[in-house]
Structures are given as structure tokens and as C-alpha cells.
Tab-separated table of C-alpha atoms in Angstrom:
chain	number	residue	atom	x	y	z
B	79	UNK	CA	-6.923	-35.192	2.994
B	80	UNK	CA	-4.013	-33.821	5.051
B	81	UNK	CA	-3.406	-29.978	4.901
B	82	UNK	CA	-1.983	-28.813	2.247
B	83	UNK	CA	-0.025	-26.161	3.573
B	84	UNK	CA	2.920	-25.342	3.684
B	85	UNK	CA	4.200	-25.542	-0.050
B	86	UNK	CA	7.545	-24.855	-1.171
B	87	UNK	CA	7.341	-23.206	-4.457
B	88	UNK	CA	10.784	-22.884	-7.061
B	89	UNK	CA	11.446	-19.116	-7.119
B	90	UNK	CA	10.154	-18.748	-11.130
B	91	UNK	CA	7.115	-20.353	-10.714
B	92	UNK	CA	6.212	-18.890	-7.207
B	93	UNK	CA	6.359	-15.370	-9.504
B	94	UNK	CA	4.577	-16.615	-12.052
B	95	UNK	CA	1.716	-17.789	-9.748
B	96	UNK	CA	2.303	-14.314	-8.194
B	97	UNK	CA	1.888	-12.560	-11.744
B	98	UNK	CA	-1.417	-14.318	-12.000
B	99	UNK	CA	-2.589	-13.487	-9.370
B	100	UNK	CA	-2.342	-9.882	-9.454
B	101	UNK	CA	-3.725	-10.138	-12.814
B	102	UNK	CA	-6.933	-11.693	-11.721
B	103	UNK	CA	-6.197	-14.987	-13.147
B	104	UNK	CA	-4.626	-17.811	-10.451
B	105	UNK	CA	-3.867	-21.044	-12.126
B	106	UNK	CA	-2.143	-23.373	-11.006
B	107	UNK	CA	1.772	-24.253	-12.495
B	108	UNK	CA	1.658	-27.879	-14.307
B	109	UNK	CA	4.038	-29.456	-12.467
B	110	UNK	CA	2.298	-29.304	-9.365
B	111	UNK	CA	1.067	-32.988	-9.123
B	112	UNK	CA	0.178	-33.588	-5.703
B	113	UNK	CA	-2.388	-33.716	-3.112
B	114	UNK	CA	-2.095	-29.749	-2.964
B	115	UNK	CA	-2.814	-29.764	-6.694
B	116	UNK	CA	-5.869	-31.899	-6.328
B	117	UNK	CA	-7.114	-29.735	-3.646
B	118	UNK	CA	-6.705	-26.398	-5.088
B	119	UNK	CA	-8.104	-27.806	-8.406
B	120	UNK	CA	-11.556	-28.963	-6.733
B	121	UNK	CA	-12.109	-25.131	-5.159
B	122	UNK	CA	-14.082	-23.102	-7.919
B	123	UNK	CA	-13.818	-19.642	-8.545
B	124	UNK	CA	-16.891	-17.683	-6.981
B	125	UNK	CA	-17.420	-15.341	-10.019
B	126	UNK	CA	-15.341	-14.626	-13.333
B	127	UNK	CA	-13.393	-11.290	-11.799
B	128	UNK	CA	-12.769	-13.201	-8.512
B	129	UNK	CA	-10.626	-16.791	-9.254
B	130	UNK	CA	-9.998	-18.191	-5.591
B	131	UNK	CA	-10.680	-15.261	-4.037
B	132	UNK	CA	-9.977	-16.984	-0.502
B	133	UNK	CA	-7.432	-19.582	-1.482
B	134	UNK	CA	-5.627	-18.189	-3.560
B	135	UNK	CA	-4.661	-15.750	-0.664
B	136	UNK	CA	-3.860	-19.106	1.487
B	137	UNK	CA	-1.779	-20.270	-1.575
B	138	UNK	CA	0.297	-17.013	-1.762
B	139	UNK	CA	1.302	-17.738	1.874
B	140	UNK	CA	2.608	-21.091	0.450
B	141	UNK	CA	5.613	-20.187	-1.074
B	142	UNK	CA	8.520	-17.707	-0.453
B	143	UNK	CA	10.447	-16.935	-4.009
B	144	UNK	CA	14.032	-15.838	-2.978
B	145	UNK	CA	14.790	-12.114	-4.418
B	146	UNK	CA	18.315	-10.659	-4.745
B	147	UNK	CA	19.489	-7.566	-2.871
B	148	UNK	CA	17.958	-4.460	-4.085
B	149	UNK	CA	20.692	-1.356	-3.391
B	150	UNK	CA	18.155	2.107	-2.659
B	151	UNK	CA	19.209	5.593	-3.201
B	152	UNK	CA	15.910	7.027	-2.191
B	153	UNK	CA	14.733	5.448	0.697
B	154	UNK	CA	16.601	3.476	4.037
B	155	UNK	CA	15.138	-0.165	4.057
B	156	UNK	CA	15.475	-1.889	7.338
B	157	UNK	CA	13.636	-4.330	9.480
B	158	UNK	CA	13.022	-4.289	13.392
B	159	UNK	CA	11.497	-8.299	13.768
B	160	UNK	CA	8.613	-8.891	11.670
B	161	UNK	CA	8.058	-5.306	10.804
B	162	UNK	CA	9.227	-4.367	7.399
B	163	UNK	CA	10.608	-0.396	7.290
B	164	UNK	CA	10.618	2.119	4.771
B	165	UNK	CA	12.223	5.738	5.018
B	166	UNK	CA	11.634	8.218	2.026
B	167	UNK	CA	15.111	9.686	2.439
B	168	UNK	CA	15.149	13.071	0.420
B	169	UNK	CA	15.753	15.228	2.977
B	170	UNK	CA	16.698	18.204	0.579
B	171	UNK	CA	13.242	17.818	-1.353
B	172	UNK	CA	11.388	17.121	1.345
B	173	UNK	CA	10.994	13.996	0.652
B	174	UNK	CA	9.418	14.865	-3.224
B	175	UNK	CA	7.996	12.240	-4.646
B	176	UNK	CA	9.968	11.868	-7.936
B	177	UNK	CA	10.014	8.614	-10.343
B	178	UNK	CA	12.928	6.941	-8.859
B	179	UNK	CA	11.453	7.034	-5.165
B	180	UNK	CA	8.185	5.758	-6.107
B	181	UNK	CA	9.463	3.107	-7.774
B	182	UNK	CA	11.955	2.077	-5.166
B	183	UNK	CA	9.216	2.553	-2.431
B	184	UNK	CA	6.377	-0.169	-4.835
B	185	UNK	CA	10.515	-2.359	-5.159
B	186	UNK	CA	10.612	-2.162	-1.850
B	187	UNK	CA	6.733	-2.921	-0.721
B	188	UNK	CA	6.917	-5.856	-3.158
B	189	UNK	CA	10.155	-7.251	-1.436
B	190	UNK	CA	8.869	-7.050	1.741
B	191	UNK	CA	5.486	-9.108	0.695
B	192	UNK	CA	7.055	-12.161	-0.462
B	193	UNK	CA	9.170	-12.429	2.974
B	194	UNK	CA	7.269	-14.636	4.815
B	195	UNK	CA	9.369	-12.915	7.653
B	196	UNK	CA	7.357	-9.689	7.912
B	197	UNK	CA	4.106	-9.247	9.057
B	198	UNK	CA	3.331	-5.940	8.357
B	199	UNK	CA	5.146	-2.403	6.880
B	200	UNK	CA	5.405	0.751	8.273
B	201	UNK	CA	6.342	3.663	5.792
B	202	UNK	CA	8.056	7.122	7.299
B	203	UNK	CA	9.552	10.348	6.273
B	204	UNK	CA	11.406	12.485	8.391
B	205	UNK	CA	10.249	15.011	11.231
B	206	UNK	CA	9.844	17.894	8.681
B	207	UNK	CA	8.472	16.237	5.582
B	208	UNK	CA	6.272	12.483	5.075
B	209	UNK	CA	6.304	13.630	1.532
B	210	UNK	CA	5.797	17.179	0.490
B	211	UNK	CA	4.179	16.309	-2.640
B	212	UNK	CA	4.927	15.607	-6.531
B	213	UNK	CA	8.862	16.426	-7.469
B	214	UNK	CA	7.567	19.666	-9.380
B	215	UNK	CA	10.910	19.789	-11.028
B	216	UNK	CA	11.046	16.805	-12.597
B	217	UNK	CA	6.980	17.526	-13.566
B	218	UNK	CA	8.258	20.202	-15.740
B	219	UNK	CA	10.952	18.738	-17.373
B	220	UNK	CA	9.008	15.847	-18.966
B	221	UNK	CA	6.702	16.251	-21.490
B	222	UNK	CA	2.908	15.296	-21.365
B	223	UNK	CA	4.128	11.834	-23.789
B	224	UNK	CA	6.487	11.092	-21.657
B	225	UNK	CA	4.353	11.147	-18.353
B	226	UNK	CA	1.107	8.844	-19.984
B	227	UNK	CA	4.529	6.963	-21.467
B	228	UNK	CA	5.263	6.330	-17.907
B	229	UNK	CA	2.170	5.598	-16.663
B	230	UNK	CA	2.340	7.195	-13.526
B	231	UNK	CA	-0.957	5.611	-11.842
B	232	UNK	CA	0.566	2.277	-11.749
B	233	UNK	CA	2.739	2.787	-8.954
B	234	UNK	CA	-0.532	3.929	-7.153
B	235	UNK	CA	-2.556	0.675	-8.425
B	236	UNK	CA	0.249	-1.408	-7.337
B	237	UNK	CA	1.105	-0.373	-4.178
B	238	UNK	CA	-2.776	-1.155	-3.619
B	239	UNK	CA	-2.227	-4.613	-4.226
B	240	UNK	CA	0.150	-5.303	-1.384
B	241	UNK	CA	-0.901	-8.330	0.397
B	242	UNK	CA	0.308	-7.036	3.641
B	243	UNK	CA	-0.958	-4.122	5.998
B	244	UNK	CA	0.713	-0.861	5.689
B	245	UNK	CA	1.023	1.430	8.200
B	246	UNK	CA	1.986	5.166	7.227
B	247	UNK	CA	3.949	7.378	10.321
B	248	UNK	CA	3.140	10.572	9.318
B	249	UNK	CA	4.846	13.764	10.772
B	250	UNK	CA	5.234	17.236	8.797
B	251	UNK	CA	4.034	17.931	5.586
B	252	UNK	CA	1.578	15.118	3.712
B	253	UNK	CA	1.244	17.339	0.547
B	254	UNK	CA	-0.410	16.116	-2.746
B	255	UNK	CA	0.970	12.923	-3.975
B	256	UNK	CA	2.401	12.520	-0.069
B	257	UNK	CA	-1.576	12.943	1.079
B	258	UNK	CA	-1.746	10.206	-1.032
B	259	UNK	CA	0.626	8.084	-0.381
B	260	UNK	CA	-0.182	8.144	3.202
B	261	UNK	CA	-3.466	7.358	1.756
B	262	UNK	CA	-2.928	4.174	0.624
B	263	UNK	CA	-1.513	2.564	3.741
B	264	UNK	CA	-3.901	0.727	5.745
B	265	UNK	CA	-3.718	3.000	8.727
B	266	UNK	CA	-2.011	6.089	8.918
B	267	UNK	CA	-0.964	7.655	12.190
B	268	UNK	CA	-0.040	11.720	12.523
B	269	UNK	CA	2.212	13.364	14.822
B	270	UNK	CA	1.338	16.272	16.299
B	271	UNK	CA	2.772	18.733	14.000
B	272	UNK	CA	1.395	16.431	10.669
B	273	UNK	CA	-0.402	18.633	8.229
B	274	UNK	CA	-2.635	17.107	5.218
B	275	UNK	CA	-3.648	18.810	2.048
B	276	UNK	CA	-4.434	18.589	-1.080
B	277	UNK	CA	-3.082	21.805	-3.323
B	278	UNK	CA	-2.892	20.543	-6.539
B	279	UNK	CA	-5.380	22.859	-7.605
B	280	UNK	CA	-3.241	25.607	-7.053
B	281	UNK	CA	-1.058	24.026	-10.239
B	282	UNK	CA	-3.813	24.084	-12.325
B	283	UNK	CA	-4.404	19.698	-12.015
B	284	UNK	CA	-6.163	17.091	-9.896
B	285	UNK	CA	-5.017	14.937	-7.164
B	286	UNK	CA	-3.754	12.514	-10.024
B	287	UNK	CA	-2.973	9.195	-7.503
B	288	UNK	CA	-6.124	8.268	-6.603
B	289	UNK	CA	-6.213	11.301	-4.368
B	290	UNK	CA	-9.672	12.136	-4.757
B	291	UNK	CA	-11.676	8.965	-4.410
B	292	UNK	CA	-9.499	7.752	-1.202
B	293	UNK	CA	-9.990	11.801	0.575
B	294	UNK	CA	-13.797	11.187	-0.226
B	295	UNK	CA	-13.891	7.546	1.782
B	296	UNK	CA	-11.614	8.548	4.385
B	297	UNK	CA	-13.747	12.297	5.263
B	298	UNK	CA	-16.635	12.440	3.029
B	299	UNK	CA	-17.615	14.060	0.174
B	300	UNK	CA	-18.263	17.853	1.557
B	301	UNK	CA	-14.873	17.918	2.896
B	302	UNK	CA	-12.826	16.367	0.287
B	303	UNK	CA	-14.282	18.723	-2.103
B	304	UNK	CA	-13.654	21.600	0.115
B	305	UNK	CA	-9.504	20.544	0.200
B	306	UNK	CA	-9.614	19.599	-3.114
B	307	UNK	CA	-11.122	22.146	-4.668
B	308	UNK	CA	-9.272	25.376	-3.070
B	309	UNK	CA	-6.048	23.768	-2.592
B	310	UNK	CA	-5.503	25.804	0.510
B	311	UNK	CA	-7.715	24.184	3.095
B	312	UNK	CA	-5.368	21.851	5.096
B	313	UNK	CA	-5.823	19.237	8.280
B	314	UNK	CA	-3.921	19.532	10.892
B	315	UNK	CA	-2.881	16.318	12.545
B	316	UNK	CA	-6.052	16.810	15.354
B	317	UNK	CA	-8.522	17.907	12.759
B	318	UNK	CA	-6.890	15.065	10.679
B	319	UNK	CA	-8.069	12.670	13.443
B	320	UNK	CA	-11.281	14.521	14.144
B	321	UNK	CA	-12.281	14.076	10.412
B	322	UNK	CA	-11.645	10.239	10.232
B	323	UNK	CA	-8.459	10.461	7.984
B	324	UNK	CA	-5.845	9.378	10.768
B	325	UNK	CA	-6.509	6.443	13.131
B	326	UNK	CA	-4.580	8.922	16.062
B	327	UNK	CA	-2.314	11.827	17.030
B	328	UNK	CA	0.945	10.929	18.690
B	329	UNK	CA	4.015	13.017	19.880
B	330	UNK	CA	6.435	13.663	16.917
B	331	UNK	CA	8.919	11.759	18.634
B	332	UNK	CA	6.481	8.917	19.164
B	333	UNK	CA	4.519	8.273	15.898
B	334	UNK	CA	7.265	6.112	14.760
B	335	UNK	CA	7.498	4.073	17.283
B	336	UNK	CA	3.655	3.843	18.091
B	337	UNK	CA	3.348	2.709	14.496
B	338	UNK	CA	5.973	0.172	14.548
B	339	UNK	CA	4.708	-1.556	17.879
B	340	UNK	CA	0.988	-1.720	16.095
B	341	UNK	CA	2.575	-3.311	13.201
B	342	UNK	CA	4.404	-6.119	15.519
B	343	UNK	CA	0.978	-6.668	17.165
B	344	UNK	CA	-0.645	-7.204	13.808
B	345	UNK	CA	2.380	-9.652	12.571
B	346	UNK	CA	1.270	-11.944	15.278
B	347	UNK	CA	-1.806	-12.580	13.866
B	348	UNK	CA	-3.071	-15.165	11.141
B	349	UNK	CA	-1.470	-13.671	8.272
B	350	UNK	CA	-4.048	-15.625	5.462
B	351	UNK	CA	-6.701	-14.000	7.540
B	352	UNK	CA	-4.995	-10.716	7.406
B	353	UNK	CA	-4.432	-10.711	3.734
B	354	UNK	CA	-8.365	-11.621	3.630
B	355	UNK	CA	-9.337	-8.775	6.164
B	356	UNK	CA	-7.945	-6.541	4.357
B	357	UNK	CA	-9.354	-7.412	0.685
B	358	UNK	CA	-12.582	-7.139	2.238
B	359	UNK	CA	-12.626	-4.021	4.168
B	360	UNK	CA	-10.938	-2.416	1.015
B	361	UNK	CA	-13.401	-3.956	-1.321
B	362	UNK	CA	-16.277	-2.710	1.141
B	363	UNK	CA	-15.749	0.636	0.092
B	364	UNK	CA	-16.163	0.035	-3.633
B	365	UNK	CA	-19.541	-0.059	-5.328
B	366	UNK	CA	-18.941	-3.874	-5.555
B	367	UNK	CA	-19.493	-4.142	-2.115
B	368	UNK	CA	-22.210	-6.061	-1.979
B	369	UNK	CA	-20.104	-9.006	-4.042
B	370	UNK	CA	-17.664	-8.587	-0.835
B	371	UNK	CA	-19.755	-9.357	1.562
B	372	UNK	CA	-21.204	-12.025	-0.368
B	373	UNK	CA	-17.861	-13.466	-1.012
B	374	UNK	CA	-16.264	-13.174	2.911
């Protein structure tokens, strides 16, 4: 049997094998009738939560559904070769993370994973602010309905699922929700002036974005309960690094850049395999870890 790679998918049904994918459930679209089809068809799924765990990642990598032009208030999209780029761009908030910018950031994450193009994403702020945290403002106008309404995790939950690494350029403030953000990039780089924390306390709530279970991974449990619990105790960039939270320090006028020529390195590589690494190294860190290393 000759490879069956690559595959040209029609734009609905390469989101529809998208959609069930995400959803835990990969099957393949009808009218698929070839030798691809008979190949993906003989592969069965190592448990019931984990349909084609490894080829279904392959599969993804198979098709490239074309999406129309998204126009962003929030952020600055751009590109620099493989390297997808996004810029929270709210300079007067300090870069607040308010409904609309989350969900252009998770519009613009998704965009960038279906571009067989880019290789990897970097995410940036500006020299003052990554993200200074929550849009407090817009917290208090809503009303408790509205927010579960909303569903505000999802965002968090989604951006998770990104097939691609995502590398977070961190200088100023990485408050709250922008602690968290940061958090769920694959590697996060500080500049020198980067501070980290975790106030939400202070407001009388939790880190609500997954906040506390990725702080507790990334500098164990002593620590994270320290910054969590007295809202005031924040990292520095150095004591960032020291802890384990950022992969390194770099000049302010330098983390960009740093991040962006890690990102090209990485978009050189098998990008199947990368999609795979990082499944597994994420999974690792779950209780079901021993099903990861089972299953890669």
C-alpha cells in the first residue's frame, strides 16, 4: 500500500473531520472511498476516550480547509515565514483580557492551525503589559447568568486543543487571566522586566482559567498556593525562571525576537510528530499519565 498522505480534503468536510476530532470522536466522511479510506479504517482506536490517537493527528495534517479573512480589533495578526503572530493590542487596558479579545485570540489560534503554512505561534503583548489580567470592567457589568451563559472556560479548554506549539513572549505585567494565558502556551519566555502573579484573591475569586492546576505543574504545589492564596506574592521574570515557570529571561527588546526564531526552528521539524509530542508531554502531566505513555 502506497502512503496515504497527502489528502486533499473539500473545505466542509475537512471541518467536520476537524469537529470530530476535537470532540473525541474521528470518523471518517463517507465519501472517502479510497486506498486512504481503507487504511485509516483498518487502524483501531487504542481505548474508547482515545479514537486514533496517533493517526488521526497524521490525518489532520492531510487536509487544509480554506477560511475567509477574519478583520481583528483586538489583536495585530501577522506572519514572519512559518511563524504565525499574535499581538493583544489594548494598549489603554493593558492589554485586559475582555470577551472580544479572547475570542479573537482562540479565532485567531484556530486560523493559524489549519494553515499548513505555519509551524508554530508566538503570542505577545506590548513592553508594558502581556496581559494585565481579567477586563474588571466588563466583570462588573455582567451579571453572574450572563458569565456561566457565556461560558467563559471554553476559551481556556480550547485554546488547549491547538494542534500547534505556542510560544508566549512575555514582557510586563502577566496578571491573573494574563498568568494564564501565558500559561497555556507551550513555552513561555520573560523579559527582564516580566512580572507573574496571581491576585485574584484580592477580588474575593479564584484563578478561574485553569490558573491553579497549570501554576501547580509549572512550580509546585507550595508555591502556587503561596501566589494564589495571598494574591500579592509575585515572580519576577528571574525568579520566574528560577521556579520552572519560564523556559528563560531575555532582554525586553529581545524576548520577541528570541521567541520567534525558536518558533522557526520548531516549524522545521516533523509537524505530525510535533502535534504528537506535544499531546504526550501535556497528557504526562494529567493523572492519566500512565495511559500516555502506554499509548506513545
Amino acid at each position: 500500500m502506497s502512503n496515504p498522505l497527502p489528502l486533499r480534503l473539500p473545505p466542509d468536510v475537512a471541518v467536520s473531520v476537524q469537529s470530530q476530532f476535537y470532540s473525541g470522536m474521528l470518523l471518517l466522511p463517507p465519501d472517502i472511498t479510497d486506498e486512504t479510506s481503507i487504511f485509516y479504517k483498518q487502524i483501531k482506536p487504542f481505548d474508547k476516550k482515545n479514537y486514533f490517537r496517533r493517526f488521526s493527528l497524521l490525518f489532520l495534517f492531510a487536509f487544509e480547509p480554506k477560511m475567509s479573512p477574519t478583520k481583528y480589533e483586538m489583536i495585530i495578526v501577522s506572519t514572519d515565514g512559518p511563524v504565525g503572530i499574535i499581538r493583544l493590542n489594548r494598549p489603554d487596558a493593558l492589554n485586559a483580557l475582555c470577551r472580544q479579545l479572547t475570542t479573537e485570540v482562540l479565532q485567531a489560534l484556530k486560523a493559524f492551525d489549519t494553515d499548513r503554512q505555519i509551524g508554530a505561534i508566538v503570542i505577545t503583548g506590548s513592553d508594558r503589559a502581556f496581559a494585565a489580567g481579567a477586563d474588571i470592567k466588563e466583570m462588573y457589568q455582567k451579571k453572574l447568568s450572563d458569565i456561566l451563559n457565556e461560558d467563559v472556560l471554553n476559551w481556556a479548554s480550547e485554546i488547549s486543543s491547538i494542534r500547534k506549539p505556542i510560544i508566549a513572549a512575555v514582557n510586563g505585567y502577566a496578571f491573573g487571566g494574563g498568568c494564564e494565558l501565558a500559561m497555556m502556551c507551550d513555552i513561555i519566555y520573560a523579559g527582564e522586566k516580566a512580572v507573574f502573579g496571581q491576585p485574584e484573591i484580592n477580588l474575593g475569586v479564584i484563578p478561574g482559567a485553569g490558573g491553579t492546576q497549570r501554576l501547580v505543574k509549572a512550580v509546585g504545589k507550595s508555591k502556587a498556593m503561596e501566589i494564589c492564596l495571598t494574591g500579592n506574592v509575585n515572580l519576577r521574570a528571574q525568579e520566574a525562571y528560577a521556579a520552572g515557570l519560564v523556559s528563560g529571561v531575555y532582554p525586553v527588546d529581545k524576548v520577541f525576537s528570541h521567541a520567534v526564531s525558536v518558533a522557526k526552528k520548531i516549524s522545521q521539524q516533523s509537524q505530525p510528530a510535533i502535534a504528537m509530542i506535544k499531546s504526550a508531554i501535556n497528557e504526562c502531566k494529567s493523572p492519566l499519565h500512565i495511559l500516555t505513555i502506554e499509548h506513545y
